[in-house]
Short mmCIF file of C-alpha atoms in Angstrom, two decimals:
data_model
loop_
_atom_site.label_atom_id
_atom_site.label_comp_id
_atom_site.label_asym_id
_atom_site.label_seq_id
_atom_site.Cartn_x
_atom_site.Cartn_y
_atom_site.Cartn_z
CA MET A 15 -26.73 -7.38 -9.57
CA SER A 16 -24.49 -6.61 -6.60
CA THR A 17 -23.13 -9.21 -4.26
CA ILE A 18 -21.69 -8.82 -0.79
CA SER A 19 -18.05 -7.88 -0.31
CA LYS A 20 -16.01 -6.03 2.30
CA ALA A 21 -15.73 -2.23 2.59
CA CYS A 22 -11.97 -2.26 2.09
CA LEU A 23 -9.78 -0.04 -0.05
CA ASP A 24 -6.57 -1.30 1.57
CA PRO A 25 -5.40 -3.33 -1.47
CA TRP A 26 -5.40 -0.08 -3.50
CA SER A 27 -4.08 2.28 -0.82
CA PHE A 28 -2.00 0.34 1.70
CA LEU A 29 1.16 -1.70 1.68
CA LEU A 30 2.81 -3.63 4.49
CA ILE A 31 6.39 -4.81 4.24
CA LYS A 32 7.26 -7.11 7.11
CA ALA A 33 10.71 -7.46 8.65
CA ASP A 34 11.35 -10.66 6.66
CA GLY A 35 10.59 -8.81 3.39
CA ASN A 36 7.11 -10.27 2.86
CA VAL A 37 4.71 -7.82 1.23
CA CYS A 38 1.01 -7.76 2.18
CA LEU A 39 -1.82 -5.56 0.89
CA CYS A 40 -3.38 -5.40 4.35
CA CYS A 41 -2.62 -6.64 7.81
CA TRP A 42 -4.85 -9.73 7.33
CA SER A 43 -3.77 -10.86 3.86
CA GLU A 44 -1.32 -13.56 2.98
CA PRO A 45 1.98 -12.29 1.55
CA ILE A 46 1.84 -11.50 -2.16
CA GLY A 47 5.61 -11.50 -2.61
CA ASN A 48 8.92 -10.72 -0.97
CA VAL A 49 11.09 -7.67 -1.61
CA ASN A 50 14.22 -9.77 -1.07
CA SER A 51 13.45 -11.77 -4.19
CA ALA A 52 11.37 -9.45 -6.41
CA ASP A 53 10.91 -5.80 -7.31
CA LEU A 54 8.24 -4.04 -5.23
CA ASP A 55 6.49 -2.62 -8.31
CA ALA A 56 6.31 -6.10 -9.80
CA ILE A 57 4.89 -7.51 -6.56
CA VAL A 58 2.21 -4.83 -6.17
CA SER A 59 1.08 -5.16 -9.79
CA GLY A 60 1.54 -8.94 -9.91
CA LEU A 61 -0.99 -11.74 -10.23
CA LYS A 62 -1.44 -12.32 -6.49
CA ALA A 63 -2.19 -8.63 -5.90
CA GLN A 64 -4.56 -8.54 -8.85
CA HIS A 65 -6.32 -11.67 -7.61
CA LEU A 66 -6.84 -10.20 -4.14
CA ARG A 67 -8.24 -6.95 -5.55
CA SER A 68 -10.45 -8.82 -8.02
CA SER A 69 -11.86 -11.04 -5.28
CA LEU A 70 -13.04 -7.98 -3.37
CA LEU A 71 -14.56 -6.38 -6.47
CA THR A 72 -16.47 -9.53 -7.46
CA GLY A 73 -17.51 -10.60 -3.96
CA GLU A 74 -15.67 -13.92 -4.34
CA LEU A 75 -13.70 -13.21 -1.18
CA LEU A 76 -10.49 -14.96 -0.30
CA ARG A 77 -10.42 -16.60 3.13
CA CYS A 78 -8.37 -13.76 4.63
CA CYS A 79 -10.96 -11.22 3.46
CA SER A 80 -14.04 -13.22 4.42
CA GLN A 81 -12.65 -13.78 7.93
CA CYS A 82 -11.39 -10.21 8.40
CA PRO A 83 -12.94 -8.66 11.51
CA ALA A 84 -11.72 -5.15 10.66
CA ARG A 85 -13.97 -4.37 7.69
CA GLU A 86 -17.74 -4.34 7.44
CA ALA A 87 -19.83 -5.78 4.67
CA THR A 88 -20.78 -3.72 1.64
CA THR A 89 -22.01 -4.35 -1.87
CA THR A 90 -19.62 -4.95 -4.74
CA GLU A 91 -21.32 -2.05 -6.52
CA LYS A 92 -20.46 0.38 -3.68
CA LEU A 93 -16.90 -0.93 -3.40
CA CYS A 94 -16.34 -0.62 -7.17
CA ALA A 95 -17.64 2.98 -7.06
CA ASP A 96 -15.33 3.83 -4.12
CA VAL A 97 -12.31 2.26 -5.85
CA GLU A 98 -13.03 4.23 -9.02
CA ILE A 99 -13.35 7.49 -7.08
CA TYR A 100 -10.13 6.79 -5.17
CA LEU A 101 -8.10 5.82 -8.24
CA ASN A 102 -9.34 8.80 -10.30
CA ASP A 103 -9.06 11.42 -7.54
CA THR A 104 -6.57 13.71 -9.30
CA GLU A 105 -7.40 16.65 -7.01
CA LYS A 106 -6.68 14.56 -3.88
CA LEU A 107 -10.06 15.35 -2.32
CA TYR A 108 -10.37 11.88 -0.78
CA ALA A 109 -8.35 9.79 1.61
CA VAL A 110 -8.59 6.26 2.93
CA SER A 111 -9.10 5.77 6.65
CA GLN A 112 -9.69 2.36 8.19
CA GLY A 113 -10.09 0.97 4.67
CA LYS A 114 -12.92 3.39 3.83
CA LEU A 115 -13.08 6.30 1.41
CA ILE A 116 -13.50 9.63 3.19
CA LEU A 117 -13.76 13.18 1.92
CA LYS A 118 -10.90 15.31 3.22
CA PRO A 119 -11.94 18.46 5.05
CA SER A 120 -11.55 21.56 2.94
CA SER A 121 -8.62 23.75 3.97
CA ALA A 122 -10.61 26.83 2.88
CA ASP A 123 -13.48 25.96 5.26
CA PRO A 124 -12.01 24.68 8.51
CA SER A 125 -14.42 22.76 10.68
CA PRO A 126 -14.45 23.25 14.46
CA ALA A 127 -12.69 19.90 14.87
CA SER A 128 -9.83 20.95 12.59
CA SER A 129 -9.37 24.27 14.42
CA LYS A 130 -8.29 22.50 17.61
CA PRO A 131 -4.56 22.73 18.21
CA LYS A 132 -2.80 19.49 17.44
CA PRO A 133 -0.16 18.14 19.80
CA SER A 134 3.36 18.54 18.54
CA LYS A 135 5.11 15.53 17.10
CA HIS A 136 7.83 15.88 19.74
CA TRP A 137 5.25 15.57 22.52
CA LEU A 138 3.83 12.42 20.96
CA LYS A 139 7.31 11.04 20.40
CA ARG A 140 8.21 11.58 24.07
CA ILE A 141 5.08 9.74 25.21
CA LEU A 142 5.68 6.82 22.86
CA THR A 143 9.36 6.68 23.80
CA SER A 144 8.66 6.72 27.54
CA LYS A 145 6.06 3.94 27.16
CA LEU A 146 8.48 1.91 25.09
CA VAL A 147 11.27 2.40 27.63
CA ARG A 148 8.99 1.32 30.51
CA THR A 149 7.88 -1.75 28.58
CA LEU A 150 11.46 -2.72 27.71
CA LYS A 151 12.61 -2.26 31.32
CA LYS A 152 9.79 -4.52 32.53
CA MET A 153 10.82 -7.17 30.00
CA LEU A 154 14.52 -6.95 30.83
CA TYR A 155 14.27 -6.83 34.60
CA ARG A 156 11.78 -9.62 35.26
#
């Protein structure tokens, strides 16, 4: 029998290392360790990480997961199936986007959306840089 969980693959696909060295498995979770005092591999495979992943798979959600506004509800059965697909995807056919498992578009069969020209990274960098500069100037010259 399935119970309710969150549609979230972040603890298997995402890692956040904060400026103070704290390591989180998503942007809502409590830190599971600190890279200043432990090896990253040990942190990611440690008991706190295992407990967080297990709580999602069993539906016995931790407070950070149950209160997370970023992920929708799903069944534990569906989440377990998605985790298994993601972890066993040797051909790299799937990706994780917004915590959900998605099928990557085939490069042999481009869809109309993928045929659109993408903006260059330099263009995006200029926009982000100019916005950052404007924001910093506002902060400095108040």
